[in-house]
Amino acid sequence: MKKLVLLGALALSVLSLPTFADDKPVKIGIEAAYPPFASKAPDGSIVGFDYDIGNALCEEMKIKCVWVEQEFDGLIPALKVRKIDAILSSMSITEDRKKSVDFTNKYYNTPARLVMKAGTQVSDNLTELKGKNIGVQRGSIHERFAREVLAPLGAEIKPYGSQNEIYLDVAAGRLDGTVADATLLDDGFLKTDAGKGFAFVGPAFTDVKYFGDGVGIAVRKGDALKDKINTAIAAIRANGKYKQIQDKYFAFDIYGK
């Protein structure tokens, strides 16, 4: 009987093992060109809200994590071929992406906005965007939204590899505007010298079809890492670590409702 109990316990322990070895680092993919969520410090290190949240989660889970830089549109392909184990890079939870990856619960939720020259009038029906050149980050939910909603209204959609490249062309007048996450645009552009003379225009965009149910961490389909991260998200929300990180970057509750 004792042998049966022992065998049963061993079987349960094997089943409960995560999909990665305890001594093997978890590789987290991130695009470090998305301030204030992730960017490069002068010394080349990664800084930002996403980076700090990821490190807090790894500490909570008591696992070693290694950050792997990757352009945003290459993150899901890298995850699927096991170059990375998770994506923590402000990736919105959408039905389309859920066909390829599993997502954790959200770790923040903000609307998308349009930025153009201050004083530009854009009504809720967005008809004023006809003929305007709008920059979007390639592979982002904002690109899909722009192509399916703004392009039919006559806007010219211009994809870029990073949001920073878009800011340069908006400031130089090569683009009429950009659509992206509101917090990103505010901190990464409007509050900078380059963003002087620009402002949010038009309505906030929150359609779940395009912008999903918040921002989560992507893992491979069926990976037990998802549940472990979910537990860690709840833990840092409860113990105050999340708020400590949030208050470092934002003057409002970025977690959302």
Coordinates of C-alpha atoms in Angstrom, one line a residue:
M1 CA 0.0 0.0 0.0
K2 CA 2.9 2.4 0.9
K3 CA 4.4 1.7 -2.5
L4 CA 1.2 2.5 -4.2
V5 CA 0.9 5.8 -2.3
L6 CA 4.5 6.6 -3.1
L7 CA 4.0 5.8 -6.8
G8 CA 0.9 8.0 -6.8
A9 CA 2.7 10.9 -5.2
L10 CA 5.5 10.6 -7.8
A11 CA 3.0 10.6 -10.6
L12 CA 1.3 13.7 -9.3
S13 CA 4.7 15.5 -8.9
V14 CA 5.6 14.7 -12.5
L15 CA 2.3 16.0 -13.7
S16 CA 2.7 19.2 -11.7
L17 CA 6.1 20.0 -13.1
P18 CA 6.2 23.2 -15.2
T19 CA 7.1 23.0 -18.9
F20 CA 10.6 24.3 -18.2
A21 CA 13.3 23.0 -16.0
D22 CA 13.7 24.7 -12.6
D23 CA 17.4 25.4 -13.4
K24 CA 16.8 26.6 -16.9
P25 CA 16.2 30.4 -17.3
V26 CA 12.9 31.6 -18.7
K27 CA 13.5 33.7 -21.8
I28 CA 11.2 36.7 -22.0
G29 CA 10.9 38.5 -25.3
I30 CA 10.6 42.3 -25.3
E31 CA 10.8 45.2 -27.8
A32 CA 12.9 47.9 -26.1
A33 CA 11.6 50.8 -28.2
Y34 CA 8.3 51.5 -26.6
P35 CA 8.7 54.1 -23.8
P36 CA 7.6 54.3 -21.0
F37 CA 7.0 50.6 -21.1
A38 CA 10.3 49.5 -22.5
S39 CA 13.3 51.4 -23.8
K40 CA 17.1 51.7 -23.6
A41 CA 18.9 53.6 -21.0
P42 CA 22.2 55.5 -22.0
D43 CA 24.2 52.5 -20.7
G44 CA 22.3 50.1 -23.0
S45 CA 20.2 48.5 -20.3
I46 CA 16.5 48.0 -20.7
V47 CA 14.2 50.2 -18.5
G48 CA 10.5 50.7 -18.3
F49 CA 7.2 49.5 -16.8
D50 CA 7.1 46.2 -18.7
Y51 CA 10.7 45.4 -17.7
D52 CA 10.1 46.2 -14.0
I53 CA 6.8 44.2 -14.0
G54 CA 8.6 41.2 -15.6
N55 CA 11.4 41.3 -13.1
A56 CA 8.9 41.5 -10.2
L57 CA 6.9 38.5 -11.6
C58 CA 10.1 36.5 -12.0
E59 CA 11.1 37.3 -8.4
E60 CA 7.6 36.3 -7.2
M61 CA 7.8 33.0 -9.1
K62 CA 11.4 32.5 -7.8
I63 CA 12.7 31.7 -11.3
K64 CA 15.6 33.1 -13.3
C65 CA 14.6 35.2 -16.3
V66 CA 16.6 36.3 -19.3
W67 CA 15.4 39.2 -21.4
V68 CA 15.6 38.7 -25.2
E69 CA 15.2 41.8 -27.4
Q70 CA 13.2 41.4 -30.6
E71 CA 11.3 43.6 -33.0
F72 CA 7.6 43.5 -32.1
D73 CA 6.3 41.8 -35.2
G74 CA 8.9 39.0 -34.6
L75 CA 7.9 38.2 -31.1
I76 CA 5.1 35.7 -31.7
P77 CA 7.1 33.8 -34.4
A78 CA 10.1 33.7 -31.9
L79 CA 7.8 32.3 -29.2
K80 CA 6.4 29.6 -31.5
V81 CA 9.9 28.3 -32.5
R82 CA 11.0 28.4 -28.8
K83 CA 13.6 31.1 -29.1
I84 CA 11.7 32.7 -26.2
D85 CA 9.3 31.3 -23.6
A86 CA 7.1 34.3 -23.0
I87 CA 6.3 37.7 -24.5
L88 CA 6.1 40.7 -22.1
S89 CA 6.0 43.6 -24.4
S90 CA 2.7 45.5 -24.1
M91 CA 0.9 42.9 -26.3
S92 CA -2.9 43.3 -26.3
I93 CA -5.0 40.2 -25.7
T94 CA -7.0 39.8 -28.9
E95 CA -9.0 36.9 -30.4
D96 CA -6.8 36.8 -33.5
R97 CA -3.6 36.4 -31.4
K98 CA -5.3 33.8 -29.2
K99 CA -5.4 31.6 -32.2
S100 CA -1.6 31.4 -32.0
V101 CA -0.7 31.8 -28.4
D102 CA -2.1 31.6 -24.9
F103 CA -2.4 34.8 -22.8
T104 CA -2.2 35.4 -19.1
N105 CA -4.6 37.6 -17.3
K106 CA -4.1 41.3 -18.1
Y107 CA -1.5 43.3 -16.4
Y108 CA -2.7 46.7 -17.7
N109 CA -5.4 48.2 -19.9
T110 CA -5.4 51.6 -21.7
P111 CA -7.2 53.0 -24.8
A112 CA -5.7 53.9 -28.1
R113 CA -5.6 57.5 -29.3
L114 CA -4.8 59.5 -32.4
V115 CA -2.1 62.2 -32.2
M116 CA -1.9 65.0 -34.8
K117 CA -1.0 68.7 -34.9
A118 CA -2.5 70.6 -32.0
G119 CA -5.8 72.2 -33.1
T120 CA -6.6 69.6 -35.8
Q121 CA -10.3 68.9 -35.7
V122 CA -11.3 65.2 -35.9
S123 CA -14.9 64.3 -35.2
D124 CA -16.1 61.0 -33.9
N125 CA -16.9 59.8 -37.4
L126 CA -13.2 60.4 -38.3
T127 CA -14.1 61.7 -41.8
E128 CA -11.4 64.4 -41.5
L129 CA -8.7 61.7 -41.9
K130 CA -9.3 61.4 -45.6
G131 CA -6.0 61.8 -47.4
K132 CA -4.0 62.0 -44.2
N133 CA -0.8 59.9 -43.7
I134 CA -1.1 58.0 -40.5
G135 CA 1.8 56.0 -39.1
V136 CA 1.4 52.8 -37.2
Q137 CA 3.7 50.2 -35.8
R138 CA 3.9 47.1 -38.1
G139 CA 2.3 44.0 -36.6
S140 CA 0.5 45.9 -33.9
I141 CA -3.2 46.0 -33.1
H142 CA -3.1 49.6 -34.1
E143 CA -2.0 48.7 -37.6
R144 CA -5.0 46.3 -38.0
F145 CA -7.4 49.0 -36.6
A146 CA -6.0 51.6 -39.0
R147 CA -6.2 49.4 -42.0
E148 CA -9.8 48.2 -41.3
V149 CA -11.3 51.4 -39.9
L150 CA -9.2 54.4 -41.0
A151 CA -8.1 53.3 -44.5
P152 CA -11.7 52.8 -45.7
L153 CA -12.3 56.5 -44.7
G154 CA -9.5 57.5 -47.0
A155 CA -6.5 57.7 -44.6
E156 CA -3.2 56.5 -46.0
I157 CA -1.7 54.0 -43.6
K158 CA 2.1 53.9 -43.3
P159 CA 3.6 50.9 -41.3
Y160 CA 6.9 51.4 -39.4
G161 CA 9.2 49.0 -37.6
S162 CA 9.0 51.0 -34.3
Q163 CA 7.0 53.7 -32.7
N164 CA 10.2 55.9 -32.3
E165 CA 10.6 55.9 -36.1
I166 CA 7.0 57.2 -36.4
Y167 CA 7.6 60.0 -33.9
L168 CA 10.5 61.2 -36.0
D169 CA 8.4 61.4 -39.2
V170 CA 5.4 63.0 -37.4
A171 CA 7.7 65.7 -35.9
A172 CA 9.3 66.2 -39.4
G173 CA 6.0 66.6 -41.1
R174 CA 6.3 63.4 -43.2
L175 CA 3.3 62.0 -41.4
D176 CA 0.1 63.8 -40.4
G177 CA -0.3 61.7 -37.3
T178 CA -0.1 58.3 -35.6
V179 CA -2.5 56.0 -33.7
A180 CA -1.1 54.0 -30.7
D181 CA -1.6 53.4 -27.0
A182 CA -2.6 56.6 -25.3
T183 CA -0.1 56.3 -22.4
L184 CA 2.7 55.5 -24.8
L185 CA 1.9 58.5 -27.0
D186 CA 1.6 60.8 -23.9
D187 CA 4.9 59.8 -22.2
G188 CA 6.9 58.8 -25.3
F189 CA 6.0 61.8 -27.5
L190 CA 3.7 64.5 -26.3
K191 CA 5.7 65.2 -23.1
T192 CA 9.0 65.4 -25.1
D193 CA 10.4 68.3 -26.9
A194 CA 9.7 66.6 -30.2
G195 CA 6.0 66.4 -29.3
K196 CA 5.5 70.1 -28.7
G197 CA 2.8 71.4 -31.0
F198 CA 1.0 68.0 -31.2
A199 CA -2.0 66.8 -29.2
F200 CA -4.6 64.0 -28.9
V201 CA -7.4 64.5 -31.4
G202 CA -10.6 62.7 -32.0
P203 CA -12.2 60.0 -29.8
A204 CA -10.6 57.3 -27.6
F205 CA -10.5 53.9 -29.3
T206 CA -11.6 51.0 -27.1
D207 CA -13.3 48.5 -29.5
V208 CA -12.7 45.0 -28.1
K209 CA -12.6 43.7 -31.6
Y210 CA -9.3 45.5 -32.2
F211 CA -7.9 46.4 -28.8
G212 CA -8.9 43.2 -26.9
D213 CA -9.3 42.8 -23.2
G214 CA -6.2 44.6 -22.0
V215 CA -2.5 43.7 -22.2
G216 CA -1.3 40.3 -21.2
I217 CA 1.8 38.1 -21.3
A218 CA 1.8 35.6 -24.2
V219 CA 3.1 32.0 -23.8
R220 CA 3.0 28.9 -26.1
K221 CA -0.3 27.1 -26.4
G222 CA -0.9 24.8 -23.4
D223 CA 2.2 26.0 -21.5
A224 CA 1.8 25.7 -17.7
L225 CA 3.8 28.8 -17.3
K226 CA 0.6 30.8 -17.9
D227 CA -0.9 29.7 -14.6
K228 CA 2.2 30.4 -12.7
I229 CA 2.4 33.9 -14.1
N230 CA -1.3 34.5 -13.3
T231 CA -0.6 33.6 -9.7
A232 CA 2.3 35.9 -9.7
I233 CA 0.3 38.8 -11.2
A234 CA -2.3 38.4 -8.5
A235 CA 0.4 38.3 -5.8
I236 CA 2.2 41.5 -6.8
R237 CA -1.2 43.2 -7.1
A238 CA -2.0 42.1 -3.6
N239 CA 1.3 42.8 -1.9
G240 CA 1.8 46.4 -3.2
K241 CA 4.7 45.7 -5.6
Y242 CA 2.5 46.4 -8.7
K243 CA 1.4 49.8 -7.3
Q244 CA 5.0 50.6 -6.4
I245 CA 6.1 50.0 -10.0
Q246 CA 3.0 51.7 -11.5
D247 CA 3.6 54.9 -9.4
K248 CA 7.2 55.1 -10.7
Y249 CA 5.8 55.7 -14.2
F250 CA 2.2 56.8 -14.1
A251 CA 0.0 59.2 -12.1
F252 CA -3.1 57.1 -12.5
D253 CA -4.3 53.5 -12.2
I254 CA -3.0 51.8 -15.4
Y255 CA -4.4 48.4 -14.5
G256 CA -7.9 49.7 -15.5
K257 CA -11.3 48.2 -14.7

